[in-house]
Structures are given as structure tokens and as C-alpha cells.
XYZ file of C-alpha atoms in Angstrom:
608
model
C 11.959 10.157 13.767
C 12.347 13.949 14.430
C 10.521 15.819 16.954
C 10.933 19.040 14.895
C 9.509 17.117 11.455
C 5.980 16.455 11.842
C 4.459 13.603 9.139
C 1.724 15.241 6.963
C -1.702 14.060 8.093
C -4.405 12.324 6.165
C -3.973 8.731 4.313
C -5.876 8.118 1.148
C -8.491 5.777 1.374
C -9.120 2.417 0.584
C -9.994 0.562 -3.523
C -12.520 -1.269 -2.568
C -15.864 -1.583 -3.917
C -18.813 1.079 -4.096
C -19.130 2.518 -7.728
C -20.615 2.552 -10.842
C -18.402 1.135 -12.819
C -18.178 -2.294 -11.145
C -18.591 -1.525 -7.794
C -15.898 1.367 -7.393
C -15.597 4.678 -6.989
C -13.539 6.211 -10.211
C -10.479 8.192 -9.069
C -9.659 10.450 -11.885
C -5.132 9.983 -12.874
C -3.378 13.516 -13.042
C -1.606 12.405 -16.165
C -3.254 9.487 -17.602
C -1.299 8.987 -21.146
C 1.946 9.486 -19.301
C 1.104 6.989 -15.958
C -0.620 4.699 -18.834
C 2.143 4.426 -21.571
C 4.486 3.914 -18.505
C 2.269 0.980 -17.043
C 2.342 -0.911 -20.610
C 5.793 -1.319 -20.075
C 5.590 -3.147 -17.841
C 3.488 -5.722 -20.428
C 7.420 -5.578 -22.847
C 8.446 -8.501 -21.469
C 5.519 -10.809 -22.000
C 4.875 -9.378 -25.580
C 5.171 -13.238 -27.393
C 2.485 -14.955 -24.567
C 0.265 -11.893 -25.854
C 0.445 -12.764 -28.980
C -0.226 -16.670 -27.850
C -3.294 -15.134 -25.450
C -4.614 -13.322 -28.735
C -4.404 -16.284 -30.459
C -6.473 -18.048 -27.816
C -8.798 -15.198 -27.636
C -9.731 -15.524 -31.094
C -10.472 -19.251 -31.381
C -12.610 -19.090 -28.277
C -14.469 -16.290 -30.131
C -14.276 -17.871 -33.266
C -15.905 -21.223 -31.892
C -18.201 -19.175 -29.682
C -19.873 -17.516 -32.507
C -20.426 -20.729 -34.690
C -22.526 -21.955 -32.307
C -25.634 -19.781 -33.376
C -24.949 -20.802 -36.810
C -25.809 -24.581 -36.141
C -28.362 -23.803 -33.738
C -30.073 -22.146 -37.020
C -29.442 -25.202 -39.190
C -31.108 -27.671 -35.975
C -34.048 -25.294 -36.672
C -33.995 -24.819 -40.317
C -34.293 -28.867 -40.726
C -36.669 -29.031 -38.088
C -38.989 -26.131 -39.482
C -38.540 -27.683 -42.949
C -39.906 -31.315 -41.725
C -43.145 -29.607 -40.119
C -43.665 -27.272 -42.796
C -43.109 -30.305 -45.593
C -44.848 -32.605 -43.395
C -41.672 -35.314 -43.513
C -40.068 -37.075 -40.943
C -37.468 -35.180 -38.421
C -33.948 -36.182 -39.550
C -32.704 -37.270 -36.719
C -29.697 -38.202 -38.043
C -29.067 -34.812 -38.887
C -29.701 -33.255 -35.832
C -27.970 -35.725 -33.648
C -24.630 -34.712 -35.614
C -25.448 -30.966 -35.390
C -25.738 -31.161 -31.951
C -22.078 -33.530 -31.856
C -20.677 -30.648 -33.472
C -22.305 -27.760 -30.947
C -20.915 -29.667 -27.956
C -17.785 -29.948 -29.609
C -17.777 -26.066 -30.278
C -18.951 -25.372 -26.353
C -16.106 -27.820 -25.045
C -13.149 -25.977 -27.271
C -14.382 -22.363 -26.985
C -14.622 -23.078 -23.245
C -11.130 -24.536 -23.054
C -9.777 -21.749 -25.126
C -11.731 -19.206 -22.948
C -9.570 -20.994 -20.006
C -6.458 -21.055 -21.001
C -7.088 -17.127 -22.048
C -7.999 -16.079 -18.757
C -5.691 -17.889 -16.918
C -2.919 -16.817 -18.978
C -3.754 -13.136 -18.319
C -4.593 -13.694 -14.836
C -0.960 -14.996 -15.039
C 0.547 -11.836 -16.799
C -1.316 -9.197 -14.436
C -0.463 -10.959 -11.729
C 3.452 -11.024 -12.287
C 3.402 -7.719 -13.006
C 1.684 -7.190 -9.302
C 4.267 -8.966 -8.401
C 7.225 -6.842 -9.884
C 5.448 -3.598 -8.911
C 5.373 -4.964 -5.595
C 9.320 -5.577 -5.354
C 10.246 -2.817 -7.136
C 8.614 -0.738 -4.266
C 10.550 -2.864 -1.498
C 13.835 -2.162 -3.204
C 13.041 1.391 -3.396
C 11.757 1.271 0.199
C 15.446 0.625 1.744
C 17.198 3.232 -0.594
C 14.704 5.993 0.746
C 15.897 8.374 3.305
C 13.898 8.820 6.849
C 12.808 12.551 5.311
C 10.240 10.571 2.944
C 8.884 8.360 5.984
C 8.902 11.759 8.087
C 6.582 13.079 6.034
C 4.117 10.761 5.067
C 1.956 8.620 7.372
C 2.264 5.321 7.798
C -1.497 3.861 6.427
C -0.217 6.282 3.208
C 2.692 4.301 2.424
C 0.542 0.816 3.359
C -2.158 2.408 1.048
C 0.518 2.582 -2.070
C 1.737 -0.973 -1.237
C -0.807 -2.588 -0.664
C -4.551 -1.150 -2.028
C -2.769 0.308 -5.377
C -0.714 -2.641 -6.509
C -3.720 -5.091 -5.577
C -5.971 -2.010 -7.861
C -3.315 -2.500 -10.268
C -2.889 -6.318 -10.321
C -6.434 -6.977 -10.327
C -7.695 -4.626 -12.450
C -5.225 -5.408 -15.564
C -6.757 -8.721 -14.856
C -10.374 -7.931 -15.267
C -10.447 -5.301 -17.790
C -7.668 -6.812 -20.271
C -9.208 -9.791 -20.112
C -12.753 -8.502 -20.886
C -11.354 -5.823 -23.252
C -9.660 -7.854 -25.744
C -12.648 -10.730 -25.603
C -15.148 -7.890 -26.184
C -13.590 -6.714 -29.109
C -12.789 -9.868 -30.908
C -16.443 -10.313 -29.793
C -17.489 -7.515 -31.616
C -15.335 -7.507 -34.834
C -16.308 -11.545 -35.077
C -20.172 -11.400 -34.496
C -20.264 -8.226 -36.809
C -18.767 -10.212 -39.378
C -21.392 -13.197 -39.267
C -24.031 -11.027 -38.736
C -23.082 -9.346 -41.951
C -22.832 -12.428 -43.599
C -26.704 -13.085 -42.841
C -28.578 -9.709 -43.223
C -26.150 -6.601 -44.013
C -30.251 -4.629 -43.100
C -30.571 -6.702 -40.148
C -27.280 -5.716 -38.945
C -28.128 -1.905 -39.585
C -30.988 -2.635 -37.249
C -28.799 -3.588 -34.451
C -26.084 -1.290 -35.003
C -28.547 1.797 -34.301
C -29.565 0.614 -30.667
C -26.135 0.623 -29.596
C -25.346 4.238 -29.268
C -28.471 4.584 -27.116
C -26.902 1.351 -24.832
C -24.147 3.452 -24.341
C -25.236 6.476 -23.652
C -28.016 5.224 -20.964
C -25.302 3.801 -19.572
C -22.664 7.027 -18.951
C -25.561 9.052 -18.013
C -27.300 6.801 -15.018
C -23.197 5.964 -14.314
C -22.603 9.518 -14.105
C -26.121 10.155 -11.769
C -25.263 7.199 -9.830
C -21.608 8.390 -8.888
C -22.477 11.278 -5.728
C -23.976 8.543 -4.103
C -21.372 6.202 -4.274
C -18.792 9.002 -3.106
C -21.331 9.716 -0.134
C -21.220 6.100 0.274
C -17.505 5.275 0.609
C -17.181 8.687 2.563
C -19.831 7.221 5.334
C -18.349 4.214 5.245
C -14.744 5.563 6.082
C -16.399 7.714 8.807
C -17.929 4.457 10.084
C -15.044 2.578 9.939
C -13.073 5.234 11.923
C -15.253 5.954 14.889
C -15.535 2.513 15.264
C -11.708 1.699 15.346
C -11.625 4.399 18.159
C -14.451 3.155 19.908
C -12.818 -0.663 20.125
C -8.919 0.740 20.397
C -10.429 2.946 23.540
C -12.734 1.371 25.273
C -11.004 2.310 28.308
C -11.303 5.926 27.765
C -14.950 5.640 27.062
C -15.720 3.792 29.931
C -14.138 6.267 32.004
C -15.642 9.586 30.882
C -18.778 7.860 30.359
C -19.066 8.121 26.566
C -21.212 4.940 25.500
C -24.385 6.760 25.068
C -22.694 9.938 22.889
C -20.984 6.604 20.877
C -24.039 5.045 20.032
C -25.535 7.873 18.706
C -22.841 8.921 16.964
C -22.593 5.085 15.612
C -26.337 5.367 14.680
C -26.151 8.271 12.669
C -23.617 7.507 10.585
C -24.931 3.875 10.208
C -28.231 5.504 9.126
C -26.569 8.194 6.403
C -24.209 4.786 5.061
C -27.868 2.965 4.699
C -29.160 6.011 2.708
C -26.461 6.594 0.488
C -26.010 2.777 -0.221
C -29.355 2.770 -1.097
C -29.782 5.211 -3.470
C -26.174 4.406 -4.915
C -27.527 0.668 -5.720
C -30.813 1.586 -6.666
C -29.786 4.150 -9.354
C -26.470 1.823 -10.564
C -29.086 -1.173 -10.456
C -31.137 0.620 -13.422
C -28.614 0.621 -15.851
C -28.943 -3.634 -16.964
C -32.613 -3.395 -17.157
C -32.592 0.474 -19.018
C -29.828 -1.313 -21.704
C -32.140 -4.174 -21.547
C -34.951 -2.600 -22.665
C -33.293 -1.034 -25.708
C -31.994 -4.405 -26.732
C -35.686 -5.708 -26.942
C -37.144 -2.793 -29.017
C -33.951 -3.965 -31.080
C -35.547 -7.616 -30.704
C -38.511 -6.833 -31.552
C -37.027 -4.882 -34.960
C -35.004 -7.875 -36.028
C -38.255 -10.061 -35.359
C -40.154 -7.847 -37.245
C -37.684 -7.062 -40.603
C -36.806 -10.989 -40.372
C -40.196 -12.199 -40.608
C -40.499 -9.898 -43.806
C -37.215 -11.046 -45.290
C -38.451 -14.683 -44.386
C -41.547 -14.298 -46.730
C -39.871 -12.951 -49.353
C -37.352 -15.947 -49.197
C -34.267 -13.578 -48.366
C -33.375 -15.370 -44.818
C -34.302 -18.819 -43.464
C -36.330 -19.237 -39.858
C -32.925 -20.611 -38.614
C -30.924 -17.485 -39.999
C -33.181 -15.216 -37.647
C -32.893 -17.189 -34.477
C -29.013 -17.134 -35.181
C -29.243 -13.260 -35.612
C -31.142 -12.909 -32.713
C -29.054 -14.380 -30.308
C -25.936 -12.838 -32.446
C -27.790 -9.624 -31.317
C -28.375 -9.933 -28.063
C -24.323 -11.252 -27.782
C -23.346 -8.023 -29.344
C -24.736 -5.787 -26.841
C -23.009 -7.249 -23.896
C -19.195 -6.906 -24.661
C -19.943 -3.108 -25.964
C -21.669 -2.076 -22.539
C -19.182 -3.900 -21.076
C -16.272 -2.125 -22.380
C -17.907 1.287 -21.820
C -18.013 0.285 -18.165
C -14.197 -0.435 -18.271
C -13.515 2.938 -19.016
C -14.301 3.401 -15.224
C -12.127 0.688 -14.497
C -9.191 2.088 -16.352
C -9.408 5.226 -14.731
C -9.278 3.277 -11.386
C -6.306 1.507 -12.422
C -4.054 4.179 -13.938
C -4.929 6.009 -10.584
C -3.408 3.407 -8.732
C -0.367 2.956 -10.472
C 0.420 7.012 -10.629
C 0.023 6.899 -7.071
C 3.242 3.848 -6.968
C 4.876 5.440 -9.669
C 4.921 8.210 -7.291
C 6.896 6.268 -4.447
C 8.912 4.628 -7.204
C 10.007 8.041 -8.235
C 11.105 9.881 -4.833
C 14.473 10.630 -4.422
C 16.822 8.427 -2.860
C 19.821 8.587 -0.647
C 22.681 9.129 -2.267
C 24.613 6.481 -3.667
C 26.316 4.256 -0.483
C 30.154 4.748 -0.514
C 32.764 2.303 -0.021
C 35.046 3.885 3.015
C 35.642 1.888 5.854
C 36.597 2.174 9.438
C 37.949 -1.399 10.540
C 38.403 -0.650 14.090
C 36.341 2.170 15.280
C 37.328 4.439 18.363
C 34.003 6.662 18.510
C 35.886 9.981 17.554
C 33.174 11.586 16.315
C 33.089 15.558 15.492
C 30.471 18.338 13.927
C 32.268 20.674 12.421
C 29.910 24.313 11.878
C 26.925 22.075 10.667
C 24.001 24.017 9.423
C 20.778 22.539 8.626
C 16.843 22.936 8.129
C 13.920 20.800 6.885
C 12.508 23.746 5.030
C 14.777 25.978 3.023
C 13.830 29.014 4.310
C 13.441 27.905 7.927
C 17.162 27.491 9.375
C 17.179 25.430 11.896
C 20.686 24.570 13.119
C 23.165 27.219 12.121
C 27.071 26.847 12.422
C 27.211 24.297 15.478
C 30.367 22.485 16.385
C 31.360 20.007 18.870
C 33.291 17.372 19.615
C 33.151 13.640 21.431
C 36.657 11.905 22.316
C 36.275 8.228 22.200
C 34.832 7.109 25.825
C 33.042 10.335 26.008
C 29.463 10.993 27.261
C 27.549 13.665 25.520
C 24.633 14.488 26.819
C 21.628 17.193 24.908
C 19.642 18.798 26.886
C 16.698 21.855 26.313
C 13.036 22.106 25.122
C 10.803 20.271 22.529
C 11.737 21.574 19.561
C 15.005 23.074 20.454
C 17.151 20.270 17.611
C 18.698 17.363 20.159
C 16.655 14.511 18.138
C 17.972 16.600 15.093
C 21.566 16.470 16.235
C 20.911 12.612 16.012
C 19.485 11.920 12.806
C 22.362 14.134 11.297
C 24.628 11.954 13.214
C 22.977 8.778 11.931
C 23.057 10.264 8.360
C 19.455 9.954 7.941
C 19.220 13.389 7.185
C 22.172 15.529 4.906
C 23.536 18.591 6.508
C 22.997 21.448 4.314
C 26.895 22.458 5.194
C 29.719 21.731 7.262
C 30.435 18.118 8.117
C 30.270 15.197 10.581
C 32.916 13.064 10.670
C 33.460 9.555 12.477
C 37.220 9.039 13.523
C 38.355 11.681 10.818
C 36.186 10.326 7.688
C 33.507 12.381 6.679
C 30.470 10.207 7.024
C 28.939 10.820 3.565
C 32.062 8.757 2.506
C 31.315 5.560 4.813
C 29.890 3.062 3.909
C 26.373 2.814 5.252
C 26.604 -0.667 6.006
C 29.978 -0.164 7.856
C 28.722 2.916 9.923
C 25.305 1.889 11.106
C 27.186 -1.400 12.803
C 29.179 1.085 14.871
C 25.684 2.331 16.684
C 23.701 0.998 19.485
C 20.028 2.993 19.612
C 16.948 3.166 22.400
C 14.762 5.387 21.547
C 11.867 6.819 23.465
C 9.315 5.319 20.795
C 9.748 1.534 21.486
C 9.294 -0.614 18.044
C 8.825 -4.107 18.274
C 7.320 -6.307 15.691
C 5.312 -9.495 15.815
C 7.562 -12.461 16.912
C 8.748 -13.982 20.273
C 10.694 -12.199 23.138
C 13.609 -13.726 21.563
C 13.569 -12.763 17.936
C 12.946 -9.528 19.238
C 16.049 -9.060 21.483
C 18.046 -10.939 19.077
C 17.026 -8.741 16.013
C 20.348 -6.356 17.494
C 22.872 -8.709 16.403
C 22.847 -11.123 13.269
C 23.204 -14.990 14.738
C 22.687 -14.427 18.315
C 22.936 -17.124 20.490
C 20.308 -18.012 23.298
C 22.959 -17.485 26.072
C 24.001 -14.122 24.128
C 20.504 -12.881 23.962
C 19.745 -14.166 27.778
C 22.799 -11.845 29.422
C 21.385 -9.531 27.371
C 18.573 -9.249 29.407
C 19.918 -10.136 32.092
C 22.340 -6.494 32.087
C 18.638 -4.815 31.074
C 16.858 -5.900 34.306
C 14.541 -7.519 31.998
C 14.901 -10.990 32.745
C 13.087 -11.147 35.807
C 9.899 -10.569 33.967
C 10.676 -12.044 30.822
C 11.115 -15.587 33.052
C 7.399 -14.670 34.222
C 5.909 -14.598 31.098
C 4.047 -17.471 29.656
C 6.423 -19.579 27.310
C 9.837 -17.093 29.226
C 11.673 -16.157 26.060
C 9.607 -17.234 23.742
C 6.375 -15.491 24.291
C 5.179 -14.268 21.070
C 4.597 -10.493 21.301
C 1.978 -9.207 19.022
C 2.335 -6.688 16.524
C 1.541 -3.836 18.754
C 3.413 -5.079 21.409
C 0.257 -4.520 23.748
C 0.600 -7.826 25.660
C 3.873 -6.518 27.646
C 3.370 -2.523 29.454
C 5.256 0.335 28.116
C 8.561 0.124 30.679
C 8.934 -3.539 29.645
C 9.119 -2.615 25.900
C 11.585 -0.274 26.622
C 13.543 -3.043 28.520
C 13.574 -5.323 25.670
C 14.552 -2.477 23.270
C 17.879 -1.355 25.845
C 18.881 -5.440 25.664
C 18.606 -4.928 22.351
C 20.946 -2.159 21.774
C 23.283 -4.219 24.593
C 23.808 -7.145 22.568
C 24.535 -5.255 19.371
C 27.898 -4.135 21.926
C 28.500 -1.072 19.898
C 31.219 1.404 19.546
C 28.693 4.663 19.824
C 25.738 4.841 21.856
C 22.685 6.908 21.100
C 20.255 7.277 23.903
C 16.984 9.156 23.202
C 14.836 9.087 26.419
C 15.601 5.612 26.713
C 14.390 5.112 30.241
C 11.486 7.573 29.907
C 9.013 4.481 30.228
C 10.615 2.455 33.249
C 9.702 3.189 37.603
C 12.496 4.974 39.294
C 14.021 2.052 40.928
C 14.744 0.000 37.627
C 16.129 3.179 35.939
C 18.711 3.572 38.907
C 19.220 -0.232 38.072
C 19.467 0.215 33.778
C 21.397 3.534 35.101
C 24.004 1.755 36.383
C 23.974 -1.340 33.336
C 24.396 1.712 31.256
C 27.220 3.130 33.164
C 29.213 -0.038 32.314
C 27.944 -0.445 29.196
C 29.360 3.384 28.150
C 32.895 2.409 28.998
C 35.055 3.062 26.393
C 31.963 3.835 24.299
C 31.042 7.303 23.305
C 27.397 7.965 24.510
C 25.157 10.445 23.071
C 21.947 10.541 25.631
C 19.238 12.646 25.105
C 17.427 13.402 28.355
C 14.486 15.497 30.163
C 14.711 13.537 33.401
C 18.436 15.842 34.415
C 19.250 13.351 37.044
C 20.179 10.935 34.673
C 22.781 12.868 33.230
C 25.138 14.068 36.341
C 27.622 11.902 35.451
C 28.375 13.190 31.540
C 31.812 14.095 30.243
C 29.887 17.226 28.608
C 26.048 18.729 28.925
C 24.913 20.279 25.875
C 21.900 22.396 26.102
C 19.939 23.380 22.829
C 17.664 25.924 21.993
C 16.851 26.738 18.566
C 19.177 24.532 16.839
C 22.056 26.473 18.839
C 23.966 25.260 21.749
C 23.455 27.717 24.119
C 25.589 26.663 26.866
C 28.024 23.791 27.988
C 29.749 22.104 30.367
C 29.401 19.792 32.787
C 27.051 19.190 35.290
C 28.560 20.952 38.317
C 30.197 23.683 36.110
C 26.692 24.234 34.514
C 24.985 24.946 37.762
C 27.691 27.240 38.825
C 26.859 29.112 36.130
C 23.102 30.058 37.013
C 21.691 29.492 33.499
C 19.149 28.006 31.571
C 20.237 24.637 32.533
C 20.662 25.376 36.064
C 16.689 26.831 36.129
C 15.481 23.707 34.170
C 17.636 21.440 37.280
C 16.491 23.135 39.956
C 12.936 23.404 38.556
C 12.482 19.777 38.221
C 13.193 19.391 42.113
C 10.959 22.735 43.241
């Protein structure tokens, strides 16, 4: 919004995949316990489903782990009939197996109705993050928006809440199943060899360790990775958005190479970031078959000695190799967690910025566009003054036109006037009322704004226009445009008024845009007009022709224009000119030149 406010540069970048820990890069939170303990409240008002989703956890464990147990009795009876040299009882086995498929079918179903019920939860959460963050987007002033960049803000809305949302998902869901896991297979396996158990207890420590440390190895070239594949991504969003340009200065061969060498340090990094990450399965693998290999061994012995059945080992072993898996896994959520309490510091962050003050409730019913600055001072930084003591006044009907050099405060002098920024002291005041004391509401429906940067936003010609007043009518919208000069070329467009115009408006040239945003600020008939360069993008001959649209349109209206073009401006009740925040000289336009000043050099200069 300001020209004297510059945004801060350089947007975080995106949560997708290429780490360790799952395929992502692990962004380390500032204050985890803080951002953490804040993020499970979010979980308060879904603490009786948890209980209902534990409860499901559980049984799906619970019949989950039985299933080794009967797989040991099928061979048990089967073992016995070879070694006895009887008959297989068949019955016996039939029914075992009954009772395993029943056992799949319910700890599937339970498994189910677990996972979609925390899908559920993380997702409504998502979901309340998300409009949390558009409520607290229309109570934040411009200043925020000033100062941030725009993929920032879309980075926080969109990448961190989906981080957020999908994450609580994944790692909830695999942390609480891991540990029932754990506490339920420890128990059976207890049950069956306490020594056996000891066995597989020792190779865990070594799981998780291999794990951290190829994890921690693997991590540089993931961050090379994701670093590539931004600079990748970037060049080639230049290359496509200006094509144009590098047709023109013949860049295409520079491009390619430039293409091919990033391409080429992406392929390298990806490769080594797989190939290390990729060794950490077949490493824990490994360990769980020396631990095999134990329990086969220390099992056969207890089998002689008549301490186990054949049936109790097979159910250990694959008890054994079930244990390993949820206790890797939940090392790698770690990562995960880290990723996710990242994310939601960084929308705690927006959720947290200061507001606007609280909207008043003073009204003007029938405005008259008296509008007054009464020894305003303000700066964006504290120590940086940049409008000191200025006063001035605009009868209703009045044209008030700011003049000077980039920089000098004339878009300032508008955002004060719109409220989007506070003064730091003095006042403005809108037909004797203060605005701090309007209501927001109230006083933004008494302006009419072009600005030099056109915004239009993906919908047809007529949504567009008609986005100035609430209910506009066709005919409404049409003279409009018609008062804009821009209905000549709106009936030459495809479908007339409704065209759709994409989202960066690139399908209609910059002097159109600026057509469609002046019929815009026409049909919204207000009682104060801000003009900021408004016909900066628009040939000579249709400016004379908006000129004198806008010449009717500012009677009885009081205009503020903001011009570089001076000949647009003759015609003002009063000609500020800026410099520094400071009105250096006024008047109007014939008394100004008379006067042999700075305005009179910058009119003179533009016709040398």
C-alpha cells in the first residue's frame, strides 16, 4: 500500500516432502513446549471421542495380538499329529482358523473406525485453525500486510495448517497404535518366555539408535535437496512468466544451462539423500534377524527342555518382529513432531499479531466530505519521523491534489486518511468526528479508490465492476462503464460483460484494468474520492476522456488525487506539494507557478 513501506523480502518455503523422517525436512520450533501445550488445546473439545478412539485403539490391538496366539495352537496340534504319528484334527484347525478370521475382520474394523475417527479430529482442527486465521485476517491492519510478502502469508495459510492438519493425523494415529502395540505385545510376550522377551528387548536400543544416526547423516542431503529444488522451481517460474524477455535479449542458451545445472546438483543431492535414508529399513532389519536368530536359538533350547511348545516360538517370533515396527516407528515421529509444532508456531504467530483497534460505533448519516488534518505527525519506524506537524484542510466539493517525489509521504497522507495506518499524534477528522471514533464500516462506504496498482480477482467483467457496490444491477454496472470509457472494449470482448478475467488479470492490457477499476470506484458514487495515479496506465486521448468523467464525477465530492502526470491536476481547488512528509508549498495551479518553486520546476520540466 505505501510507497514509503517496503514489504520484507523472502517467503519461507514450502512442507512438502524430502526428509528423513518420512520424507521431510525437520524444521526445528523456537519454543516447542509452549507452541505444543498450546496446540493440544485445541484437542479440549474432542476429549470424550478420545477416550472412544482409545477405546477402539485398544481392541484393534487387543484382537491384533491374539492372532499369533492361535496361529501357535494351528501349529502345536499340527506338530503334535506328525510327531505322535495321529491323524490331523481337522476339526480343530478348521475352528482355529474360524476364530483367526474372526480376529482379522474385528481388529481391522476397529483399526477403521480408529483412523477415521482421528483423521476426523485432525482434520476439524485444520479446519478451525484455518478460520481462526480468516477472522484474524480482516481485524489486521495494512502495516502487517506491508510488511510481509504475499507467498509468506499464503505459506502460513496454506502449507502450515495442511503440516498441521495432516501431520496430527499421521503421527497421533501411529503414536497411540504403537504404544498400545508395545505395552500389549510386551505383555503376551511375557506371558510366553519372560528370557525370550529379554532377548528381544536388547536389540531395540540398537534399532533406535541406527536409526537417529543414518537420520541424522541423511539430513544435509535432504536440505541440499529441497534447497535445489526451490532454486529449480524459481528459475523456472521466471523462465515461463518471461518468456518474452528472454526471447528478446536472447537468453535461451544462458537458461538452459542454468536449468541444467541445477537439474544436475537436484539429481545429486536426491540421490544421495535417498540412498543414505533408504539404509535405515534394511540396517533395523538386520538387527531384528540377529534378534531372530536368538529367539530361534534360546526357543529351540527351551523346546527340549519342555519349557515352550513349537507353536509358542512361532507366536514369539512374529510377536518379535511386530514389536520392532511401532518402536522405529515412533522414533521416526519425533521428526514429524518437530515438523508439526513448527508449523503451528509459525500460525500461532499470525494468530497473535496485533490488531486494529477495536471498531467504534460513531456515525455520520449524511456525509458532506469535510475532512481536516489537524498537526498530524507520523512514522513507520519510531525513530524515523516521517510526517511532522502537517495540517490541512478540504471543504466539501473540494479537489486536493499531492504532488512531489517518490518517497516524499502523498500515498502516506492516504492511508492515514483511510485509517489504515494510526497517526502517532494530532488527528484526522471527517465532518468534525475524529475518525478513530467512526465506525469502520460507516467510513470506508464514504470512499471511492483507483489506485495505480490495479487488483482484480478471478471472475467475469461483471463481478468485477460490480464488486464497488453490494447488489448492483446490470444496467447500474453497464453506465458504469459506460462514464469509464470502458464499454467500448468491454462490448469487444468475447462473452461482453461476462468474460471471465483470470486471476492475474493478464487476458485484458494494463489501461483496460485500470478502466474497470475507475467504473468501479464510479458505481460505489461516493462522498470522498481518492485518486492515486489512477490514469497512469491509460493513452492520452482516453485520459482526456476519464479526465473529463472524473470532472463530473468530483462534483460535490471532495477529491484527493495523487498525480505525477501535472496536467491532470490544473483544475484543483488546492495543489499540495510534499517533500519529506512536509508540505512544502501550496496553492493552486496558476498561483503555484507564479511563485517559481519546486512545483513550478517539476511543471515546466515535464514540458522541456
Amino acid at each position: 500500500m505505501s510507497e514509503n513501506k517496503k514489504g520484507a523480502m523472502g517467503g519461507h518455503g514450502h512442507h512438502g516432502s524430502g526428509g528423513p523422517m518420512g520424507g521431510r525436512i525437520v524444521e526445528k520450533p523456537k519454543e516447542f513446549k509452549k507452541t505444543g501445550k498450546r496446540l493440544l488445546g485445541y484437542f479440549k473439545p474432542y476429549r470424550a471421542v478420545f477416550i472412544i478412539v482409545f477405546i477402539f485403539a485398544v481392541l484393534s490391538v487387543l484382537f491384533n495380538s491374539l492372532t499369533p496366539v492361535y496361529l501357535g495352537k494351528i501349529t502345536d496340534s499340527l506338530f503334535s499329529s506328525f510327531t505322535k504319528h495321529i491323524g490331523v484334527d481337522f476339526t480343530f484347525v478348521f475352528r482355529m482358523l474360524a476364530v483367526l478370521s474372526v480376529l482379522f475382520i474385528l481388529s481391522s474394523l476397529f483399526r477403521y473406525l480408529f483412523q477415521r475417527k482421528m483423521t476426523s479430529i485432525s482434520q476439524e482442527i485444520a479446519y478451525t485453525m484455518r478460520q481462526e486465521m480468516d477472522l484474524k485476517m480482516s481485524r489486521l491492519p495494512i502495516k502487517y500486510f506491508d510488511s510481509k510478502t504475499h507467498g509468506e502469508i499464503l505459506s502460513r495459510f496454506v502449507n502450515d495448517v495442511d503440516t498441521v492438519g495432516n501431520s496430527l493425523s499421521q503421527s497421533l494415529t501411529q503414536v497411540v497404535t504403537s504404544i498400545v502395540t508395545i505395552i500389549g505385545m510386551l505383555a503376551v510376550m511375557f506371558l510366553i518366555s519372560p528370557l525370550m522377551t529379554g532377548i528381544t528387548l536388547l536389540t531395540v536400543p540398537l534399532s533406535i539408535v541406527l536409526t537417529m544416526i543414518i537420520a541424522g547423516k541423511s539430513q544435509k542431503y535432504f536440505k541440499a535437496q529441497q534447497k535445489e529444488l526451490g532454486n529449480l522451481n524459481g528459475h523456472t517460474e521466471e523462465m515461463i512468466g518471461g518468456q518474452i524477455i528472454v526471447k528478446a535479449f536472447c537468453f535461451e542458451d544462458k537458461s538452459k544451462n542454468i536449468f541444467e545445472e541445477t537439474n544436475g546438483r537436484l539429481k545429486k543431492s536426491s540421490l544421495m539423500a535417498q540412498f543414505v535414508s533408504g539404509i535405515i529399513m534394511p540396517a533395523i532389519k538386520f538387527v531384528s534377524n540377529l534378534g531372530y536368530v536368538a529367539i530361534a536359538l534360546v526357543g529351540g533350547y527351551l523346546a527340549i527342555k519342555g519349557k515352550v511348545t513349537v507353536g509358542n516360538i512361532q507366536s514369539f517370533v512374529i510377536y518379535s518382529k511386530q514389536f520392532n515396527q511401532p518402536i522405529v516407528q515412533t522414533a521416526q515421529m519425533a521428526g514429524i513432531l518437530q515438523s508439526t509444532i513448527a508449523a503451528a508456531e509459525r500460525v500461532f504467530e499470525l494468530l497473535d499479531e496485533e490488531e486494529m483497534p477495536e471498531n467504534k460505533d460513531k456515525v455520520i448519516e449524511a456525509p458532506k466530505g469535510d475532512v481536516e488534518f489537524k498537526n498530524v505527525d507520523f512514522s513507520y519506524e519510531p525513530d524515523e519521523p516521517l510526517i511532522e506537524n502537517l495540517s490541512l484542510h478540504a471543504k466539501p466539493g473540494d479537489t486536493i491534489a499531492i504532488v512531489g517525489k517518490t518517497g516524499a509521504g502523498k500515498t502516506t497522507l492516504v492511508n492515514l486518511l483511510m485509517g489504515f495506518y494510526r497517526v502517532k499524534g494530532g488527528e484526522i477528522t471527517i465532518d468534525g468526528i475524529n475518525i478513530n471514533d467512526l465506525d469502520k464500516d460507516n467510513m470506508y462506504a464514504m470512499f471511492g479508490m483507483v489506485l495505480q496498482d490495479t487488483w482484480l480477482f478471478s471472475g467475469t467483467i461483471f463481478e468485477n465492476v460490480a464488486y464497488g457496490k453490494e447488489g448492483a444491477t446490470r444496467e447500474e454496472v453497464i453506465e458504469a462503464c459506460k462514464t469509464a470509457k470502458a464499454h467500448g472494449f468491454i462490448k469487444r470482448m468475447p462473452q461482453g460483460y461476462d468474460t471471465m478475467l483470470n486471476e492475474e488479470g493478464t487476458n485484458v492490457s494494463a489501461g483496460q484494468k485500470q478502466l474497470l477499476t475507475i467504473a468501479r470506484a464510479l458505481l460505489r458514487d461516493p462522498d470522498i474520492l481518492i485518486l492515486d495515479e489512477a490514469t497512469s496506465s491509460v493513452d492520452t486521448r482516453t485520459e482526456i476522456l476519464i479526465q473529463k468523467a472524473m470532472d463530473e464525477l468530483k462534483k460535490g465530492r471532495t477529491s484527493f488525487i495523487i498525480a505525477h502526470r501535472l496536467s491532470t491536476i490544473k483544475n484543483a481547488t488546492e495543489i499540495l506539494v510534499m517533500d519529506k512528509g512536509h508540505i512544502i508549498e501550496k496553492g493552486t495551479h496558476s498561483e503555484l507557478l507564479k511563485q517559481g518553486g519546486y512545483y513550478s520546476a517539476l511543471y515546466n520540466s515535464q514540458f522541456d
